[in-house]
Amino acid sequence: PEERDTCRPWLVQELRLLRPTLRAVVVLGAFGWQAALPAVAAAGWSVPRPRPAFSHGARYPLDGLELFGCFHVSQRNTFTGRLTPTMLREVLRTAGRAAGLSAGTP
Protein backbone atom coordinates (compact mmCIF):
# COMPACT_ATOMS: atom_id res chain seq x y z
CA PRO A 1 0.00 0.00 0.00
CA GLU A 2 2.85 2.43 0.74
CA GLU A 3 4.37 1.86 -2.70
CA ARG A 4 0.95 2.19 -4.32
CA ASP A 5 0.26 5.47 -2.55
CA THR A 6 3.74 6.82 -3.32
CA CYS A 7 3.46 5.97 -7.02
CA ARG A 8 -0.15 7.07 -7.50
CA PRO A 9 0.56 10.75 -8.33
CA TRP A 10 3.02 9.63 -11.02
CA LEU A 11 0.49 7.20 -12.49
CA VAL A 12 -2.24 9.86 -12.48
CA GLN A 13 0.06 12.32 -14.27
CA GLU A 14 1.05 9.69 -16.83
CA LEU A 15 -2.61 8.87 -17.49
CA ARG A 16 -3.41 12.58 -17.91
CA LEU A 17 -0.59 12.96 -20.42
CA LEU A 18 -1.69 9.87 -22.34
CA ARG A 19 -5.40 10.69 -22.21
CA PRO A 20 -5.67 12.13 -25.74
CA THR A 21 -4.51 8.87 -27.33
CA LEU A 22 -4.90 6.18 -24.66
CA ARG A 23 -7.53 3.61 -25.64
CA ALA A 24 -6.82 0.53 -23.52
CA VAL A 25 -5.10 -0.39 -20.26
CA VAL A 26 -4.31 -3.90 -19.04
CA VAL A 27 -4.33 -4.05 -15.25
CA LEU A 28 -2.49 -6.95 -13.60
CA GLY A 29 -4.07 -8.46 -10.52
CA ALA A 30 -6.73 -7.44 -8.04
CA PHE A 31 -4.31 -5.18 -6.15
CA GLY A 32 -3.43 -3.39 -9.38
CA TRP A 33 -7.14 -3.10 -10.21
CA GLN A 34 -7.86 -1.49 -6.83
CA ALA A 35 -5.01 0.96 -7.42
CA ALA A 36 -5.85 1.70 -11.06
CA LEU A 37 -9.51 2.64 -10.67
CA PRO A 38 -8.93 5.66 -8.39
CA ALA A 39 -5.97 6.75 -10.54
CA VAL A 40 -8.06 6.55 -13.70
CA ALA A 41 -10.79 8.58 -11.98
CA ALA A 42 -8.26 11.18 -10.78
CA ALA A 43 -6.98 11.46 -14.36
CA GLY A 44 -10.45 12.46 -15.53
CA TRP A 45 -12.31 9.36 -16.60
CA SER A 46 -15.70 8.57 -15.07
CA VAL A 47 -15.53 5.38 -13.03
CA PRO A 48 -18.94 3.96 -12.10
CA ARG A 49 -20.09 3.38 -8.54
CA PRO A 50 -19.95 0.74 -7.34
CA ARG A 51 -16.58 0.27 -8.95
CA PRO A 52 -16.26 -2.57 -11.44
CA ALA A 53 -15.06 -5.79 -9.84
CA PHE A 54 -11.77 -7.38 -10.86
CA SER A 55 -11.74 -10.66 -12.69
CA HIS A 56 -9.44 -12.18 -15.25
CA GLY A 57 -10.70 -11.17 -18.66
CA ALA A 58 -12.84 -8.33 -17.27
CA ARG A 59 -13.45 -5.55 -19.78
CA TYR A 60 -14.93 -2.21 -18.75
CA PRO A 61 -15.47 0.77 -21.05
CA LEU A 62 -14.87 4.18 -19.43
CA ASP A 63 -15.41 7.25 -21.64
CA GLY A 64 -13.29 6.07 -24.54
CA LEU A 65 -10.86 4.06 -22.41
CA GLU A 66 -11.24 0.33 -21.91
CA LEU A 67 -9.82 -1.36 -18.82
CA PHE A 68 -8.88 -5.02 -19.02
CA GLY A 69 -8.30 -7.23 -15.99
CA CYS A 70 -5.67 -9.94 -16.09
CA PHE A 71 -4.34 -12.22 -13.39
CA HIS A 72 -0.88 -11.06 -12.33
CA VAL A 73 1.99 -12.84 -14.04
CA SER A 74 3.48 -13.94 -10.72
CA GLN A 75 5.15 -17.31 -10.26
CA ARG A 76 2.27 -18.32 -8.02
CA ASN A 77 -0.24 -17.75 -10.82
CA THR A 78 1.87 -19.09 -13.67
CA PHE A 79 3.33 -22.15 -11.92
CA THR A 80 -0.09 -23.25 -10.68
CA GLY A 81 -1.76 -22.73 -14.06
CA ARG A 82 -4.12 -20.09 -12.78
CA LEU A 83 -2.71 -17.91 -15.57
CA THR A 84 -1.59 -19.71 -18.70
CA PRO A 85 0.28 -18.22 -21.64
CA THR A 86 -2.88 -18.63 -23.72
CA MET A 87 -4.95 -16.70 -21.17
CA LEU A 88 -2.41 -13.88 -21.09
CA ARG A 89 -2.17 -13.70 -24.88
CA GLU A 90 -5.94 -13.52 -25.20
CA VAL A 91 -6.22 -10.54 -22.84
CA LEU A 92 -3.34 -8.77 -24.59
CA ARG A 93 -4.81 -9.44 -28.04
CA THR A 94 -8.23 -8.19 -27.00
CA ALA A 95 -6.76 -5.06 -25.44
CA GLY A 96 -4.61 -4.50 -28.51
CA ARG A 97 -7.65 -4.69 -30.78
CA ALA A 98 -9.51 -2.26 -28.50
CA ALA A 99 -6.55 0.11 -28.77
CA GLY A 100 -6.62 -0.12 -32.55
CA LEU A 101 -3.37 -2.05 -32.86
CA SER A 102 -2.91 -4.60 -35.62
CA ALA A 103 -2.98 -8.22 -34.52
CA GLY A 104 0.44 -9.76 -34.93
CA THR A 105 1.11 -13.45 -34.59
CA PRO A 106 3.30 -14.32 -31.61
Tab-separated table of N, CA and C in Angstrom:
chain	number	residue	atom	x	y	z
A	1	PRO	N	0.811	-1.218	0.000
A	1	PRO	CA	0.000	0.000	0.000
A	1	PRO	C	0.849	1.276	0.000
A	2	GLU	N	1.997	1.251	0.719
A	2	GLU	CA	2.852	2.433	0.741
A	2	GLU	C	3.404	2.731	-0.658
A	3	GLU	N	3.847	1.681	-1.340
A	3	GLU	CA	4.372	1.856	-2.698
A	3	GLU	C	3.265	2.345	-3.636
A	4	ARG	N	2.090	1.771	-3.503
A	4	ARG	CA	0.945	2.187	-4.317
A	4	ARG	C	0.656	3.667	-4.107
A	5	ASP	N	0.592	4.077	-2.864
A	5	ASP	CA	0.260	5.466	-2.548
A	5	ASP	C	1.370	6.427	-2.986
A	6	THR	N	2.615	5.991	-2.889
A	6	THR	CA	3.740	6.820	-3.319
A	6	THR	C	3.743	6.989	-4.842
A	7	CYS	N	3.412	5.945	-5.553
A	7	CYS	CA	3.461	5.967	-7.016
A	7	CYS	C	2.206	6.561	-7.662
A	8	ARG	N	1.130	6.629	-6.927
A	8	ARG	CA	-0.148	7.070	-7.501
A	8	ARG	C	-0.081	8.417	-8.207
A	9	PRO	N	0.515	9.462	-7.615
A	9	PRO	CA	0.557	10.748	-8.328
A	9	PRO	C	1.271	10.645	-9.685
A	10	TRP	N	2.299	9.812	-9.763
A	10	TRP	CA	3.020	9.626	-11.022
A	10	TRP	C	2.128	8.918	-12.034
A	11	LEU	N	1.400	7.915	-11.596
A	11	LEU	CA	0.485	7.201	-12.493
A	11	LEU	C	-0.610	8.132	-12.987
A	12	VAL	N	-1.177	8.919	-12.094
A	12	VAL	CA	-2.239	9.855	-12.482
A	12	VAL	C	-1.709	10.834	-13.525
A	13	GLN	N	-0.520	11.378	-13.301
A	13	GLN	CA	0.062	12.319	-14.266
A	13	GLN	C	0.302	11.650	-15.613
A	14	GLU	N	0.804	10.428	-15.592
A	14	GLU	CA	1.050	9.689	-16.831
A	14	GLU	C	-0.262	9.459	-17.581
A	15	LEU	N	-1.309	9.075	-16.856
A	15	LEU	CA	-2.612	8.874	-17.493
A	15	LEU	C	-3.142	10.173	-18.086
A	16	ARG	N	-2.969	11.276	-17.378
A	16	ARG	CA	-3.408	12.579	-17.910
A	16	ARG	C	-2.676	12.921	-19.201
A	17	LEU	N	-1.380	12.668	-19.218
A	17	LEU	CA	-0.592	12.962	-20.417
A	17	LEU	C	-0.990	12.066	-21.593
A	18	LEU	N	-1.323	10.829	-21.288
A	18	LEU	CA	-1.691	9.873	-22.337
A	18	LEU	C	-3.155	9.972	-22.760
A	19	ARG	N	-3.952	10.670	-21.985
A	19	ARG	CA	-5.397	10.691	-22.208
A	19	ARG	C	-5.825	10.951	-23.657
A	20	PRO	N	-5.201	11.875	-24.372
A	20	PRO	CA	-5.675	12.130	-25.738
A	20	PRO	C	-5.593	10.924	-26.676
A	21	THR	N	-4.677	10.002	-26.415
A	21	THR	CA	-4.506	8.870	-27.327
A	21	THR	C	-4.680	7.504	-26.668
A	22	LEU	N	-4.798	7.456	-25.368
A	22	LEU	CA	-4.905	6.180	-24.656
A	22	LEU	C	-6.268	5.555	-24.903
A	23	ARG	N	-6.278	4.302	-25.332
A	23	ARG	CA	-7.534	3.614	-25.644
A	23	ARG	C	-7.767	2.380	-24.783
A	24	ALA	N	-6.686	1.768	-24.291
A	24	ALA	CA	-6.823	0.533	-23.522
A	24	ALA	C	-5.711	0.430	-22.490
A	25	VAL	N	-6.060	-0.151	-21.334
A	25	VAL	CA	-5.095	-0.390	-20.261
A	25	VAL	C	-5.328	-1.806	-19.741
A	26	VAL	N	-4.252	-2.572	-19.645
A	26	VAL	CA	-4.311	-3.903	-19.043
A	26	VAL	C	-3.819	-3.758	-17.612
A	27	VAL	N	-4.655	-4.157	-16.665
A	27	VAL	CA	-4.327	-4.052	-15.246
A	27	VAL	C	-4.056	-5.456	-14.719
A	28	LEU	N	-2.891	-5.636	-14.100
A	28	LEU	CA	-2.495	-6.947	-13.601
A	28	LEU	C	-2.875	-7.113	-12.137
A	29	GLY	N	-3.724	-8.066	-11.873
A	29	GLY	CA	-4.066	-8.460	-10.520
A	29	GLY	C	-5.102	-7.584	-9.835
A	30	ALA	N	-5.699	-8.147	-8.794
A	30	ALA	CA	-6.733	-7.436	-8.040
A	30	ALA	C	-6.153	-6.221	-7.317
A	31	PHE	N	-4.935	-6.321	-6.815
A	31	PHE	CA	-4.314	-5.183	-6.147
A	31	PHE	C	-4.105	-4.051	-7.147
A	32	GLY	N	-3.608	-4.389	-8.331
A	32	GLY	CA	-3.429	-3.386	-9.379
A	32	GLY	C	-4.746	-2.763	-9.785
A	33	TRP	N	-5.791	-3.579	-9.850
A	33	TRP	CA	-7.135	-3.103	-10.205
A	33	TRP	C	-7.618	-2.082	-9.176
A	34	GLN	N	-7.435	-2.410	-7.897
A	34	GLN	CA	-7.858	-1.491	-6.830
A	34	GLN	C	-7.065	-0.188	-6.864
A	35	ALA	N	-5.828	-0.243	-7.314
A	35	ALA	CA	-5.012	0.963	-7.421
A	35	ALA	C	-5.324	1.747	-8.686
A	36	ALA	N	-5.640	1.042	-9.768
A	36	ALA	CA	-5.855	1.698	-11.061
A	36	ALA	C	-7.154	2.487	-11.114
A	37	LEU	N	-8.212	1.963	-10.549
A	37	LEU	CA	-9.513	2.642	-10.672
A	37	LEU	C	-9.505	4.053	-10.093
A	38	PRO	N	-8.988	4.282	-8.882
A	38	PRO	CA	-8.926	5.660	-8.387
A	38	PRO	C	-7.982	6.539	-9.212
A	39	ALA	N	-6.899	5.968	-9.722
A	39	ALA	CA	-5.973	6.745	-10.540
A	39	ALA	C	-6.621	7.157	-11.854
A	40	VAL	N	-7.353	6.248	-12.457
A	40	VAL	CA	-8.063	6.551	-13.701
A	40	VAL	C	-9.098	7.645	-13.447
A	41	ALA	N	-9.798	7.554	-12.332
A	41	ALA	CA	-10.788	8.581	-11.981
A	41	ALA	C	-10.102	9.931	-11.745
A	42	ALA	N	-8.976	9.931	-11.050
A	42	ALA	CA	-8.256	11.177	-10.778
A	42	ALA	C	-7.710	11.797	-12.057
A	43	ALA	N	-7.482	10.964	-13.073
A	43	ALA	CA	-6.980	11.455	-14.358
A	43	ALA	C	-8.101	11.977	-15.251
A	44	GLY	N	-9.352	11.843	-14.798
A	44	GLY	CA	-10.446	12.461	-15.526
A	44	GLY	C	-11.479	11.557	-16.141
A	45	TRP	N	-11.294	10.266	-16.068
A	45	TRP	CA	-12.313	9.362	-16.603
A	45	TRP	C	-13.389	9.129	-15.549
A	46	SER	N	-14.606	8.887	-15.994
A	46	SER	CA	-15.701	8.569	-15.074
A	46	SER	C	-15.660	7.087	-14.752
A	47	VAL	N	-15.538	6.773	-13.489
A	47	VAL	CA	-15.531	5.380	-13.026
A	47	VAL	C	-16.843	5.153	-12.291
A	48	PRO	N	-17.625	4.159	-12.711
A	48	PRO	CA	-18.938	3.957	-12.096
A	48	PRO	C	-18.853	3.546	-10.638
A	49	ARG	N	-19.915	3.827	-9.924
A	49	ARG	CA	-20.086	3.382	-8.540
A	49	ARG	C	-21.249	2.412	-8.511
A	50	PRO	N	-21.176	1.282	-7.922
A	50	PRO	CA	-19.950	0.739	-7.339
A	50	PRO	C	-18.914	0.479	-8.430
A	51	ARG	N	-17.670	0.480	-8.006
A	51	ARG	CA	-16.583	0.268	-8.955
A	51	ARG	C	-16.659	-1.134	-9.551
A	52	PRO	N	-16.260	-1.246	-10.814
A	52	PRO	CA	-16.256	-2.575	-11.444
A	52	PRO	C	-15.368	-3.545	-10.677
A	53	ALA	N	-15.816	-4.764	-10.556
A	53	ALA	CA	-15.059	-5.791	-9.841
A	53	ALA	C	-13.971	-6.371	-10.736
A	54	PHE	N	-12.852	-6.741	-10.122
A	54	PHE	CA	-11.769	-7.377	-10.864
A	54	PHE	C	-12.107	-8.829	-11.152
A	55	SER	N	-11.766	-9.239	-12.335
A	55	SER	CA	-11.737	-10.658	-12.692
A	55	SER	C	-10.818	-10.794	-13.894
A	56	HIS	N	-10.276	-11.968	-14.078
A	56	HIS	CA	-9.443	-12.177	-15.252
A	56	HIS	C	-10.339	-12.110	-16.483
A	57	GLY	N	-9.920	-11.329	-17.447
A	57	GLY	CA	-10.696	-11.166	-18.664
A	57	GLY	C	-11.762	-10.083	-18.577
A	58	ALA	N	-11.857	-9.409	-17.420
A	58	ALA	CA	-12.836	-8.327	-17.274
A	58	ALA	C	-12.532	-7.242	-18.298
A	59	ARG	N	-13.586	-6.635	-18.805
A	59	ARG	CA	-13.447	-5.549	-19.781
A	59	ARG	C	-14.486	-4.495	-19.451
A	60	TYR	N	-14.021	-3.291	-19.134
A	60	TYR	CA	-14.933	-2.213	-18.754
A	60	TYR	C	-14.643	-0.960	-19.567
A	61	PRO	N	-15.642	-0.480	-20.307
A	61	PRO	CA	-15.472	0.774	-21.050
A	61	PRO	C	-15.681	1.975	-20.124
A	62	LEU	N	-14.786	2.963	-20.243
A	62	LEU	CA	-14.865	4.177	-19.428
A	62	LEU	C	-14.585	5.394	-20.315
A	63	ASP	N	-15.594	6.007	-20.861
A	63	ASP	CA	-15.415	7.249	-21.641
A	63	ASP	C	-14.290	7.166	-22.674
A	64	GLY	N	-14.310	6.172	-23.511
A	64	GLY	CA	-13.286	6.069	-24.542
A	64	GLY	C	-12.046	5.294	-24.139
A	65	LEU	N	-11.966	4.888	-22.897
A	65	LEU	CA	-10.861	4.058	-22.406
A	65	LEU	C	-11.450	2.721	-21.980
A	66	GLU	N	-10.792	1.644	-22.362
A	66	GLU	CA	-11.237	0.330	-21.909
A	66	GLU	C	-10.202	-0.257	-20.967
A	67	LEU	N	-10.677	-0.696	-19.801
A	67	LEU	CA	-9.815	-1.361	-18.820
A	67	LEU	C	-9.997	-2.863	-18.968
A	68	PHE	N	-8.877	-3.566	-18.922
A	68	PHE	CA	-8.884	-5.021	-19.019
A	68	PHE	C	-8.214	-5.599	-17.781
A	69	GLY	N	-8.869	-6.553	-17.145
A	69	GLY	CA	-8.300	-7.231	-15.991
A	69	GLY	C	-7.587	-8.496	-16.418
A	70	CYS	N	-6.450	-8.744	-15.804
A	70	CYS	CA	-5.670	-9.942	-16.095
A	70	CYS	C	-5.025	-10.409	-14.795
A	71	PHE	N	-5.065	-11.715	-14.539
A	71	PHE	CA	-4.337	-12.217	-13.386
A	71	PHE	C	-2.885	-11.763	-13.491
A	72	HIS	N	-2.270	-11.486	-12.363
A	72	HIS	CA	-0.879	-11.056	-12.325
A	72	HIS	C	0.007	-12.195	-12.818
A	73	VAL	N	1.088	-11.834	-13.486
A	73	VAL	CA	1.992	-12.838	-14.045
A	73	VAL	C	3.030	-13.320	-13.017
A	74	SER	N	2.597	-13.460	-11.788
A	74	SER	CA	3.479	-13.935	-10.717
A	74	SER	C	3.775	-15.424	-10.882
A	75	GLN	N	4.843	-15.880	-10.237
A	75	GLN	CA	5.155	-17.310	-10.257
A	75	GLN	C	4.008	-18.122	-9.677
A	76	ARG	N	3.389	-17.600	-8.643
A	76	ARG	CA	2.275	-18.317	-8.024
A	76	ARG	C	1.168	-18.590	-9.048
A	77	ASN	N	0.835	-17.577	-9.829
A	77	ASN	CA	-0.238	-17.754	-10.816
A	77	ASN	C	0.194	-18.565	-12.027
A	78	THR	N	1.437	-18.372	-12.473
A	78	THR	CA	1.868	-19.087	-13.671
A	78	THR	C	2.260	-20.533	-13.371
A	79	PHE	N	2.927	-20.779	-12.245
A	79	PHE	CA	3.333	-22.147	-11.924
A	79	PHE	C	2.144	-23.040	-11.599
A	80	THR	N	1.091	-22.452	-11.032
A	80	THR	CA	-0.090	-23.249	-10.675
A	80	THR	C	-1.079	-23.385	-11.828
A	81	GLY	N	-0.850	-22.659	-12.926
A	81	GLY	CA	-1.760	-22.733	-14.063
A	81	GLY	C	-2.965	-21.828	-13.945
A	82	ARG	N	-3.012	-21.033	-12.898
A	82	ARG	CA	-4.123	-20.086	-12.778
A	82	ARG	C	-4.104	-19.102	-13.949
A	83	LEU	N	-2.892	-18.739	-14.380
A	83	LEU	CA	-2.708	-17.912	-15.568
A	83	LEU	C	-1.811	-18.672	-16.531
A	84	THR	N	-2.362	-19.005	-17.680
A	84	THR	CA	-1.590	-19.714	-18.698
A	84	THR	C	-1.139	-18.728	-19.767
A	85	PRO	N	-0.130	-19.093	-20.542
A	85	PRO	CA	0.280	-18.218	-21.644
A	85	PRO	C	-0.881	-17.891	-22.596
A	86	THR	N	-1.734	-18.854	-22.845
A	86	THR	CA	-2.877	-18.627	-23.721
A	86	THR	C	-3.831	-17.592	-23.129
A	87	MET	N	-4.069	-17.675	-21.837
A	87	MET	CA	-4.953	-16.701	-21.172
A	87	MET	C	-4.375	-15.297	-21.264
A	88	LEU	N	-3.069	-15.175	-21.023
A	88	LEU	CA	-2.414	-13.878	-21.090
A	88	LEU	C	-2.470	-13.319	-22.508
A	89	ARG	N	-2.134	-14.155	-23.484
A	89	ARG	CA	-2.172	-13.704	-24.879
A	89	ARG	C	-3.560	-13.221	-25.277
A	90	GLU	N	-4.580	-13.901	-24.834
A	90	GLU	CA	-5.943	-13.517	-25.200
A	90	GLU	C	-6.295	-12.138	-24.654
A	91	VAL	N	-5.949	-11.864	-23.406
A	91	VAL	CA	-6.216	-10.536	-22.841
A	91	VAL	C	-5.431	-9.479	-23.609
A	92	LEU	N	-4.169	-9.744	-23.883
A	92	LEU	CA	-3.345	-8.772	-24.590
A	92	LEU	C	-3.839	-8.540	-26.019
A	93	ARG	N	-4.249	-9.600	-26.690
A	93	ARG	CA	-4.805	-9.442	-28.042
A	93	ARG	C	-6.088	-8.617	-28.026
A	94	THR	N	-6.964	-8.918	-27.095
A	94	THR	CA	-8.233	-8.194	-27.001
A	94	THR	C	-7.985	-6.720	-26.692
A	95	ALA	N	-7.084	-6.448	-25.774
A	95	ALA	CA	-6.759	-5.061	-25.444
A	95	ALA	C	-6.105	-4.364	-26.635
A	96	GLY	N	-5.255	-5.064	-27.336
A	96	GLY	CA	-4.615	-4.496	-28.514
A	96	GLY	C	-5.626	-4.129	-29.581
A	97	ARG	N	-6.587	-5.002	-29.803
A	97	ARG	CA	-7.648	-4.686	-30.777
A	97	ARG	C	-8.447	-3.476	-30.325
A	98	ALA	N	-8.763	-3.410	-29.029
A	98	ALA	CA	-9.512	-2.265	-28.498
A	98	ALA	C	-8.734	-0.964	-28.662
A	99	ALA	N	-7.403	-1.067	-28.627
A	99	ALA	CA	-6.550	0.112	-28.769
A	99	ALA	C	-6.313	0.476	-30.232
A	100	GLY	N	-6.798	-0.391	-31.127
A	100	GLY	CA	-6.616	-0.117	-32.546
A	100	GLY	C	-5.292	-0.599	-33.100
A	101	LEU	N	-4.632	-1.499	-32.391
A	101	LEU	CA	-3.366	-2.055	-32.863
A	101	LEU	C	-3.629	-3.238	-33.779
A	102	SER	N	-2.748	-3.458	-34.739
A	102	SER	CA	-2.914	-4.597	-35.623
A	102	SER	C	-2.551	-5.870	-34.863
A	103	ALA	N	-3.203	-6.936	-35.201
A	103	ALA	CA	-2.985	-8.218	-34.519
A	103	ALA	C	-1.815	-8.945	-35.170
A	104	GLY	N	-0.708	-8.995	-34.458
A	104	GLY	CA	0.442	-9.757	-34.932
A	104	GLY	C	0.331	-11.193	-34.473
A	105	THR	N	1.123	-12.050	-35.010
A	105	THR	CA	1.110	-13.452	-34.586
A	105	THR	C	2.354	-13.733	-33.767
A	106	PRO	N	2.144	-14.036	-32.475
A	106	PRO	CA	3.298	-14.322	-31.611
A	106	PRO	C	3.897	-15.682	-31.890
